[in-house]
């Protein structure tokens, strides 16, 4: 199972919006609405930000939103803040009853 | 409050074995899928294994035949038995609780335990 493809880095200024893409195949992202997104600060455990493509867990800022079209899912962070600087990973359930993570994206707040 | 606490990591020789544990609290352990996810130093996340609420197990190809996931419901503990360890198994290992009605995402994570495979 190959990792989902994410851009290595994305940057933006405070207050701006950024979007991170996550490209998979018709065996994972394209076949199920089970895409999730995780934020990871250095030395910390990952934290779920979006699940089932568009749902936000309780306590996660509404500045985070998710979407999907075909084999590509996206995470949008609006009103970028300094605390959003972190690594972000997408994940998808697959047709083999396994999971696959994305390659990871480093978000930098300029 | 949901809590997951891993232990059992350490330095092991190539070809050796190690058993990781994850003690959980704050939810009905037997009702949820539980997973192990690892992260090699400076690298991304990699799914390792999942045990479903009914006890069905799933493994990544990279560990199939070498790792075994199990749980002891009476002890609220998840395990990962790792045999025939290789240098490429060096990573921080996280246990994670499945979320949602279908457990298709990782809702809560432990703090991780470091496994180093080296001679």
Short mmCIF file of C-alpha atoms in Angstrom, two decimals:
data_model
loop_
_atom_site.label_atom_id
_atom_site.label_comp_id
_atom_site.label_asym_id
_atom_site.label_seq_id
_atom_site.Cartn_x
_atom_site.Cartn_y
_atom_site.Cartn_z
CA UNK A 1 0.00 0.00 0.00
CA UNK A 2 1.63 3.25 -1.11
CA UNK A 3 1.39 6.37 1.00
CA UNK A 4 -1.09 9.05 -0.01
CA UNK A 5 0.58 12.01 -1.74
CA UNK A 6 0.75 15.36 0.04
CA UNK A 7 2.82 18.47 -0.73
CA UNK A 8 5.95 18.55 1.41
CA UNK A 9 5.32 22.09 2.59
CA UNK A 10 2.73 24.84 2.51
CA UNK A 11 3.10 28.32 3.94
CA UNK A 12 0.95 31.36 4.52
CA UNK A 13 0.79 34.61 6.42
CA UNK A 14 -1.34 35.08 9.53
CA UNK A 15 -4.99 35.50 8.60
CA UNK A 16 -4.63 33.87 5.21
CA UNK A 17 -6.15 30.58 4.10
CA UNK A 18 -4.16 27.57 2.96
CA UNK A 19 -5.18 24.23 1.48
CA UNK A 20 -3.35 20.92 1.75
CA UNK A 21 -4.13 18.24 -0.81
CA UNK A 22 -4.05 14.48 -0.28
CA UNK A 23 -4.12 12.29 -3.38
CA UNK A 24 -4.84 8.60 -3.24
CA UNK A 25 -6.45 6.02 -5.49
CA UNK A 26 -9.79 4.41 -6.20
CA UNK A 27 -8.89 1.81 -3.53
CA UNK A 28 -8.68 4.29 -0.68
CA UNK A 29 -9.58 8.00 -0.86
CA UNK A 30 -11.80 7.53 -3.89
CA UNK A 31 -13.88 4.65 -2.60
CA UNK A 32 -14.76 5.59 0.98
CA UNK A 33 -15.64 8.76 2.86
CA UNK A 34 -13.18 7.73 5.57
CA UNK A 35 -10.51 10.37 5.16
CA UNK A 36 -9.13 11.94 8.32
CA UNK A 37 -6.56 14.64 9.02
CA UNK A 38 -4.05 14.87 11.89
CA UNK A 39 -2.03 17.74 13.27
CA UNK A 40 1.31 16.97 14.90
CA UNK A 41 3.50 19.45 16.73
CA UNK A 42 7.19 18.56 17.26
CA UNK A 43 7.65 15.88 19.89
CA UNK A 44 3.91 15.45 20.39
CA UNK A 45 1.38 12.80 19.50
CA UNK A 46 -0.89 13.44 16.49
CA UNK A 47 -4.30 15.02 17.05
CA UNK A 48 -7.31 14.42 14.84
CA UNK A 49 -8.61 17.61 13.20
CA UNK A 50 -11.07 16.21 10.63
CA UNK A 51 -12.67 12.79 10.27
CA UNK A 52 -14.98 11.18 7.69
CA UNK A 53 -13.85 13.81 5.14
CA UNK A 54 -15.72 16.79 6.58
CA UNK A 55 -16.46 16.26 10.27
CA UNK A 56 -14.73 18.24 12.99
CA UNK A 57 -14.29 16.70 16.47
CA UNK A 58 -15.55 18.65 19.43
CA UNK A 59 -13.01 21.26 20.47
CA UNK A 60 -11.36 21.67 17.06
CA UNK A 61 -11.56 25.18 15.66
CA UNK A 62 -14.04 25.80 12.85
CA UNK A 63 -11.13 27.35 10.94
CA UNK A 64 -10.33 23.76 9.90
CA UNK A 65 -12.45 22.21 7.15
CA UNK A 66 -12.21 19.19 4.90
CA UNK A 67 -13.48 18.16 1.49
CA UNK A 68 -13.03 15.50 -1.16
CA UNK A 69 -13.32 15.21 -4.92
CA UNK A 70 -12.61 11.89 -6.60
CA UNK A 71 -9.30 10.50 -5.39
CA UNK A 72 -8.15 13.76 -3.77
CA UNK A 73 -9.05 15.06 -0.34
CA UNK A 74 -8.21 18.52 0.97
CA UNK A 75 -7.75 20.25 4.30
CA UNK A 76 -8.29 24.00 4.43
CA UNK A 77 -7.10 26.16 7.30
CA UNK A 78 -8.64 29.62 7.24
CA UNK A 79 -7.53 32.60 9.31
CA UNK A 80 -4.08 31.06 9.70
CA UNK A 81 -2.59 31.48 13.18
CA UNK A 82 0.89 30.96 14.57
CA UNK A 83 -0.33 27.93 16.57
CA UNK A 84 -1.30 26.20 13.31
CA UNK A 85 2.36 25.75 12.42
CA UNK A 86 2.82 21.97 12.54
CA UNK A 87 2.97 18.83 10.43
CA UNK A 88 -0.29 17.61 8.94
CA UNK A 89 -1.10 14.08 7.79
CA UNK A 90 -4.10 12.71 5.96
CA UNK A 91 -5.24 9.12 6.36
CA UNK A 92 -7.72 6.89 4.58
CA UNK A 93 -9.34 3.54 5.21
CA UNK A 94 -8.76 1.21 2.25
CA UNK A 95 -10.59 -1.51 0.36
CA UNK A 96 -8.18 -4.04 1.93
CA UNK A 97 -9.49 -3.16 5.42
CA UNK A 98 -6.22 -1.42 6.20
CA UNK A 99 -5.24 2.21 6.67
CA UNK A 100 -2.82 4.40 4.78
CA UNK A 101 -1.32 7.74 5.80
CA UNK A 102 -0.20 10.60 3.65
CA UNK A 103 3.43 11.65 3.22
CA UNK A 104 2.91 14.65 5.50
CA UNK A 105 2.89 18.41 4.97
CA UNK A 106 4.83 20.95 7.00
CA UNK A 107 2.78 24.10 7.47
CA UNK A 108 4.76 27.28 8.07
CA UNK A 109 3.21 30.52 9.26
CA UNK A 110 5.26 33.35 7.80
CA UNK B 1 -11.28 11.31 30.34
CA UNK B 2 -9.80 8.96 27.77
CA UNK B 3 -6.19 8.01 28.47
CA UNK B 4 -3.78 5.71 26.66
CA UNK B 5 -0.37 4.92 28.13
CA UNK B 6 2.21 2.94 26.17
CA UNK B 7 5.21 1.15 27.61
CA UNK B 8 7.69 -1.55 26.69
CA UNK B 9 9.91 0.27 24.24
CA UNK B 10 13.68 0.11 24.35
CA UNK B 11 16.85 -0.99 22.59
CA UNK B 12 16.78 -4.44 20.99
CA UNK B 13 19.17 -6.32 18.73
CA UNK B 14 18.23 -7.09 15.12
CA UNK B 15 16.31 -10.35 15.06
CA UNK B 16 15.16 -9.83 18.63
CA UNK B 17 11.69 -9.49 20.14
CA UNK B 18 9.83 -6.92 22.18
CA UNK B 19 6.29 -6.59 23.53
CA UNK B 20 4.63 -3.22 23.74
CA UNK B 21 1.71 -2.52 26.06
CA UNK B 22 -0.93 0.19 26.05
CA UNK B 23 -3.08 0.60 29.16
CA UNK B 24 -6.32 2.46 28.48
CA UNK B 25 -8.97 4.12 30.62
CA UNK B 26 -12.00 6.35 30.25
CA UNK B 27 -13.97 4.21 27.77
CA UNK B 28 -15.33 0.69 27.29
CA UNK B 29 -12.22 -0.98 25.91
CA UNK B 30 -13.92 -4.07 24.47
CA UNK B 31 -16.28 -2.00 22.33
CA UNK B 32 -13.71 -0.14 20.24
CA UNK B 33 -11.17 -0.91 17.57
CA UNK B 34 -7.61 -0.21 18.68
CA UNK B 35 -4.55 0.36 16.54
CA UNK B 36 -0.80 0.75 16.56
CA UNK B 37 0.77 3.49 14.43
CA UNK B 38 4.50 4.12 14.22
CA UNK B 39 6.76 6.98 13.22
CA UNK B 40 10.40 6.47 12.32
CA UNK B 41 12.75 9.28 13.42
CA UNK B 42 12.15 12.33 11.24
CA UNK B 43 9.64 10.44 9.09
CA UNK B 44 5.89 10.29 8.62
CA UNK B 45 3.18 8.20 10.23
CA UNK B 46 2.76 4.54 9.27
CA UNK B 47 -0.21 2.39 10.23
CA UNK B 48 0.94 -0.94 11.72
CA UNK B 49 -2.02 -2.96 12.96
CA UNK B 50 -5.63 -2.81 14.13
CA UNK B 51 -7.74 -5.10 16.30
CA UNK B 52 -11.47 -4.68 15.85
CA UNK B 53 -14.05 -4.60 18.61
CA UNK B 54 -14.86 -8.23 17.83
CA UNK B 55 -11.19 -9.23 17.92
CA UNK B 56 -10.50 -9.41 14.17
CA UNK B 57 -6.94 -8.34 13.38
CA UNK B 58 -5.34 -6.52 10.45
CA UNK B 59 -1.69 -5.84 9.65
CA UNK B 60 0.43 -3.75 7.33
CA UNK B 61 2.36 -5.84 4.81
CA UNK B 62 5.61 -4.58 6.33
CA UNK B 63 4.92 -6.36 9.64
CA UNK B 64 2.65 -9.24 8.66
CA UNK B 65 3.97 -12.53 10.01
CA UNK B 66 6.31 -10.79 12.45
CA UNK B 67 4.00 -8.67 14.65
CA UNK B 68 0.93 -9.77 16.58
CA UNK B 69 -1.69 -7.44 18.02
CA UNK B 70 -3.79 -8.63 20.94
CA UNK B 71 -5.71 -7.33 23.91
CA UNK B 72 -6.61 -8.34 27.46
CA UNK B 73 -10.02 -6.88 28.18
CA UNK B 74 -9.78 -7.72 31.89
CA UNK B 75 -6.66 -5.57 32.12
CA UNK B 76 -7.78 -2.83 29.70
CA UNK B 77 -4.52 -3.41 27.87
CA UNK B 78 -3.56 -3.55 24.20
CA UNK B 79 -0.40 -5.37 23.16
CA UNK B 80 1.93 -5.54 20.19
CA UNK B 81 4.26 -8.53 20.13
CA UNK B 82 7.13 -7.75 17.77
CA UNK B 83 9.40 -10.57 16.59
CA UNK B 84 12.24 -10.76 14.06
CA UNK B 85 12.86 -7.06 14.51
CA UNK B 86 14.74 -5.14 11.84
CA UNK B 87 16.53 -1.80 11.79
CA UNK B 88 13.63 -0.36 9.79
CA UNK B 89 11.27 -1.10 12.67
CA UNK B 90 12.98 1.63 14.69
CA UNK B 91 10.27 4.16 15.49
CA UNK B 92 8.02 5.71 18.09
CA UNK B 93 5.02 3.42 18.45
CA UNK B 94 1.67 4.99 19.29
CA UNK B 95 -1.49 3.19 20.32
CA UNK B 96 -4.70 4.81 19.17
CA UNK B 97 -8.42 4.37 19.85
CA UNK B 98 -10.77 4.05 16.92
CA UNK B 99 -13.32 6.82 16.58
CA UNK B 100 -16.80 7.23 15.22
CA UNK B 101 -19.43 4.61 14.64
CA UNK B 102 -17.23 2.67 12.23
CA UNK B 103 -13.88 3.31 13.95
CA UNK B 104 -12.36 4.48 10.68
CA UNK B 105 -10.14 7.12 12.21
CA UNK B 106 -7.78 7.47 15.17
CA UNK B 107 -9.62 9.48 17.79
CA UNK B 108 -7.24 9.39 20.75
CA UNK B 109 -3.50 8.72 20.85
CA UNK B 110 -1.03 7.77 23.54
CA UNK B 111 2.23 9.62 24.03
CA UNK B 112 4.23 6.90 22.26
CA UNK B 113 7.08 4.56 23.18
CA UNK B 114 10.40 4.45 21.33
CA UNK B 115 11.70 1.20 19.89
CA UNK B 116 15.28 1.17 18.67
CA UNK B 117 16.57 -1.84 16.74
CA UNK B 118 20.34 -1.71 16.56
CA UNK B 119 23.46 -3.74 17.23
#
